[in-house]
mmCIF file of C-alpha atoms in Angstrom:
data_model
loop_
_atom_site.group_PDB
_atom_site.id
_atom_site.type_symbol
_atom_site.label_atom_id
_atom_site.label_comp_id
_atom_site.label_asym_id
_atom_site.label_seq_id
_atom_site.Cartn_x
_atom_site.Cartn_y
_atom_site.Cartn_z
ATOM 1 C CA VAL D 1 71.754 172.249 115.200
ATOM 2 C CA ARG D 2 71.506 170.229 118.436
ATOM 3 C CA ALA D 3 71.920 166.743 119.701
ATOM 4 C CA LEU D 4 69.016 164.387 119.396
ATOM 5 C CA TYR D 5 69.860 162.446 122.439
ATOM 6 C CA PHE D 6 70.018 164.067 125.779
ATOM 7 C CA LYS D 7 73.269 162.380 126.852
ATOM 8 C CA TYR D 8 75.056 162.750 123.467
ATOM 9 C CA SER D 9 78.213 164.846 123.868
ATOM 10 C CA GLY D 10 80.120 164.014 120.713
ATOM 11 C CA SER D 11 80.534 165.817 117.282
ATOM 12 C CA LEU D 12 77.497 166.759 115.453
ATOM 13 C CA TYR D 13 79.154 167.434 112.090
ATOM 14 C CA ARG D 14 82.441 168.262 110.430
ATOM 15 C CA VAL D 15 83.165 171.415 108.331
ATOM 16 C CA MET D 16 85.924 171.708 105.790
ATOM 17 C CA ARG D 17 87.676 174.985 105.148
ATOM 18 C CA SER D 18 87.991 175.988 101.453
ATOM 19 C CA SER D 19 91.308 177.835 101.831
ATOM 20 C CA ASP D 20 93.345 174.675 102.790
ATOM 21 C CA ASN D 21 90.837 171.780 102.994
ATOM 22 C CA ALA D 22 91.459 171.481 106.803
ATOM 23 C CA THR D 23 88.627 169.885 108.655
ATOM 24 C CA MET D 24 87.135 170.455 112.172
ATOM 25 C CA ASP D 25 84.440 168.516 114.080
ATOM 26 C CA VAL D 26 81.894 170.717 115.528
ATOM 27 C CA LYS D 27 80.952 169.301 118.978
ATOM 28 C CA THR D 28 78.132 170.019 121.379
ATOM 29 C CA MET D 29 77.921 172.457 124.136
ATOM 30 C CA PRO D 30 76.605 171.405 127.557
ATOM 31 C CA ASN D 31 73.102 172.569 126.432
ATOM 32 C CA GLY D 32 73.172 170.188 123.411
ATOM 33 C CA PHE D 33 73.512 172.865 120.734
ATOM 34 C CA ALA D 34 76.323 172.900 118.162
ATOM 35 C CA ASN D 35 79.317 175.039 119.274
ATOM 36 C CA ALA D 36 78.884 177.459 116.378
ATOM 37 C CA SER D 37 81.319 179.967 117.804
ATOM 38 C CA ASN D 38 84.265 177.466 117.415
ATOM 39 C CA GLN D 39 83.079 176.938 113.703
ATOM 40 C CA ASP D 40 82.919 180.754 113.139
ATOM 41 C CA VAL D 41 86.499 181.130 114.219
ATOM 42 C CA PHE D 42 87.677 178.112 112.196
ATOM 43 C CA CYS D 43 85.927 179.385 109.138
ATOM 44 C CA GLY D 44 86.781 183.154 109.647
ATOM 45 C CA GLY D 45 88.129 184.867 106.625
ATOM 46 C CA THR D 46 87.221 182.076 104.297
ATOM 47 C CA SER D 47 84.159 179.707 103.492
ATOM 48 C CA CYS D 48 83.495 176.265 104.856
ATOM 49 C CA VAL D 49 81.209 173.443 103.812
ATOM 50 C CA ILE D 50 79.698 170.681 105.916
ATOM 51 C CA ASP D 51 81.157 167.478 104.547
ATOM 52 C CA MET D 52 80.157 164.986 107.329
ATOM 53 C CA ILE D 53 77.089 164.631 109.535
ATOM 54 C CA TYR D 54 77.728 162.307 112.420
ATOM 55 C CA ASP D 55 75.173 159.566 113.440
ATOM 56 C CA GLN D 56 74.407 160.155 117.140
ATOM 57 C CA SER D 57 73.392 156.481 117.703
ATOM 58 C CA PRO D 58 75.817 153.811 118.541
ATOM 59 C CA ARG D 59 75.572 152.529 115.015
ATOM 60 C CA GLY D 60 77.926 154.981 113.486
ATOM 61 C CA ASN D 61 76.021 155.526 110.168
ATOM 62 C CA HIS D 62 77.629 158.782 109.379
ATOM 63 C CA LEU D 63 76.502 160.789 106.295
ATOM 64 C CA SER D 64 79.315 161.890 103.970
ATOM 65 C CA ILE D 65 79.326 163.481 100.681
ATOM 66 C CA ALA D 66 78.251 160.977 97.961
ATOM 67 C CA PRO D 67 80.914 159.791 95.663
ATOM 68 C CA ALA D 68 80.618 159.854 91.809
ATOM 69 C CA GLY D 69 79.131 156.621 90.353
ATOM 70 C CA GLY D 70 76.345 155.297 88.347
ATOM 71 C CA TYR D 71 74.541 157.912 86.354
ATOM 72 C CA VAL D 72 76.309 160.840 88.095
ATOM 73 C CA PRO D 73 79.972 161.212 86.980
ATOM 74 C CA THR D 74 81.104 163.719 89.776
ATOM 75 C CA PRO D 75 80.711 163.583 93.481
ATOM 76 C CA ASP D 76 78.174 165.709 95.459
ATOM 77 C CA LYS D 77 79.308 168.862 97.073
ATOM 78 C CA GLY D 78 79.150 169.937 100.697
ATOM 79 C CA VAL D 79 76.578 172.483 101.906
ATOM 80 C CA ASP D 80 77.687 176.062 102.742
ATOM 81 C CA ALA D 81 78.298 176.055 106.549
ATOM 82 C CA SER D 82 77.399 179.799 106.855
ATOM 83 C CA ARG D 83 74.534 179.828 104.443
ATOM 84 C CA LEU D 84 71.712 180.156 107.128
ATOM 85 C CA PRO D 85 73.229 181.432 110.429
ATOM 86 C CA VAL D 86 70.939 180.945 113.347
ATOM 87 C CA SER D 87 71.126 182.549 116.807
ATOM 88 C CA VAL D 88 69.429 181.101 119.872
#
């Protein structure tokens, strides 16, 4: 995962640890890619899900897990943060 804007230096997404529901924002490194090593340390020994994807534009249209409502009586679930590890 990497930043879409060259000068963006904020958080790309947030992970939530299943053992205690603690959260951590995953920020960009100087090259624009996500700092996956911090995520690996935070999620070590347990599992994590991505529960928020941050909008990199100034508009702040962040994407969170959809709540229950309408025809769906339960909220969506976060995606497994370690399901498809990638190395660059």
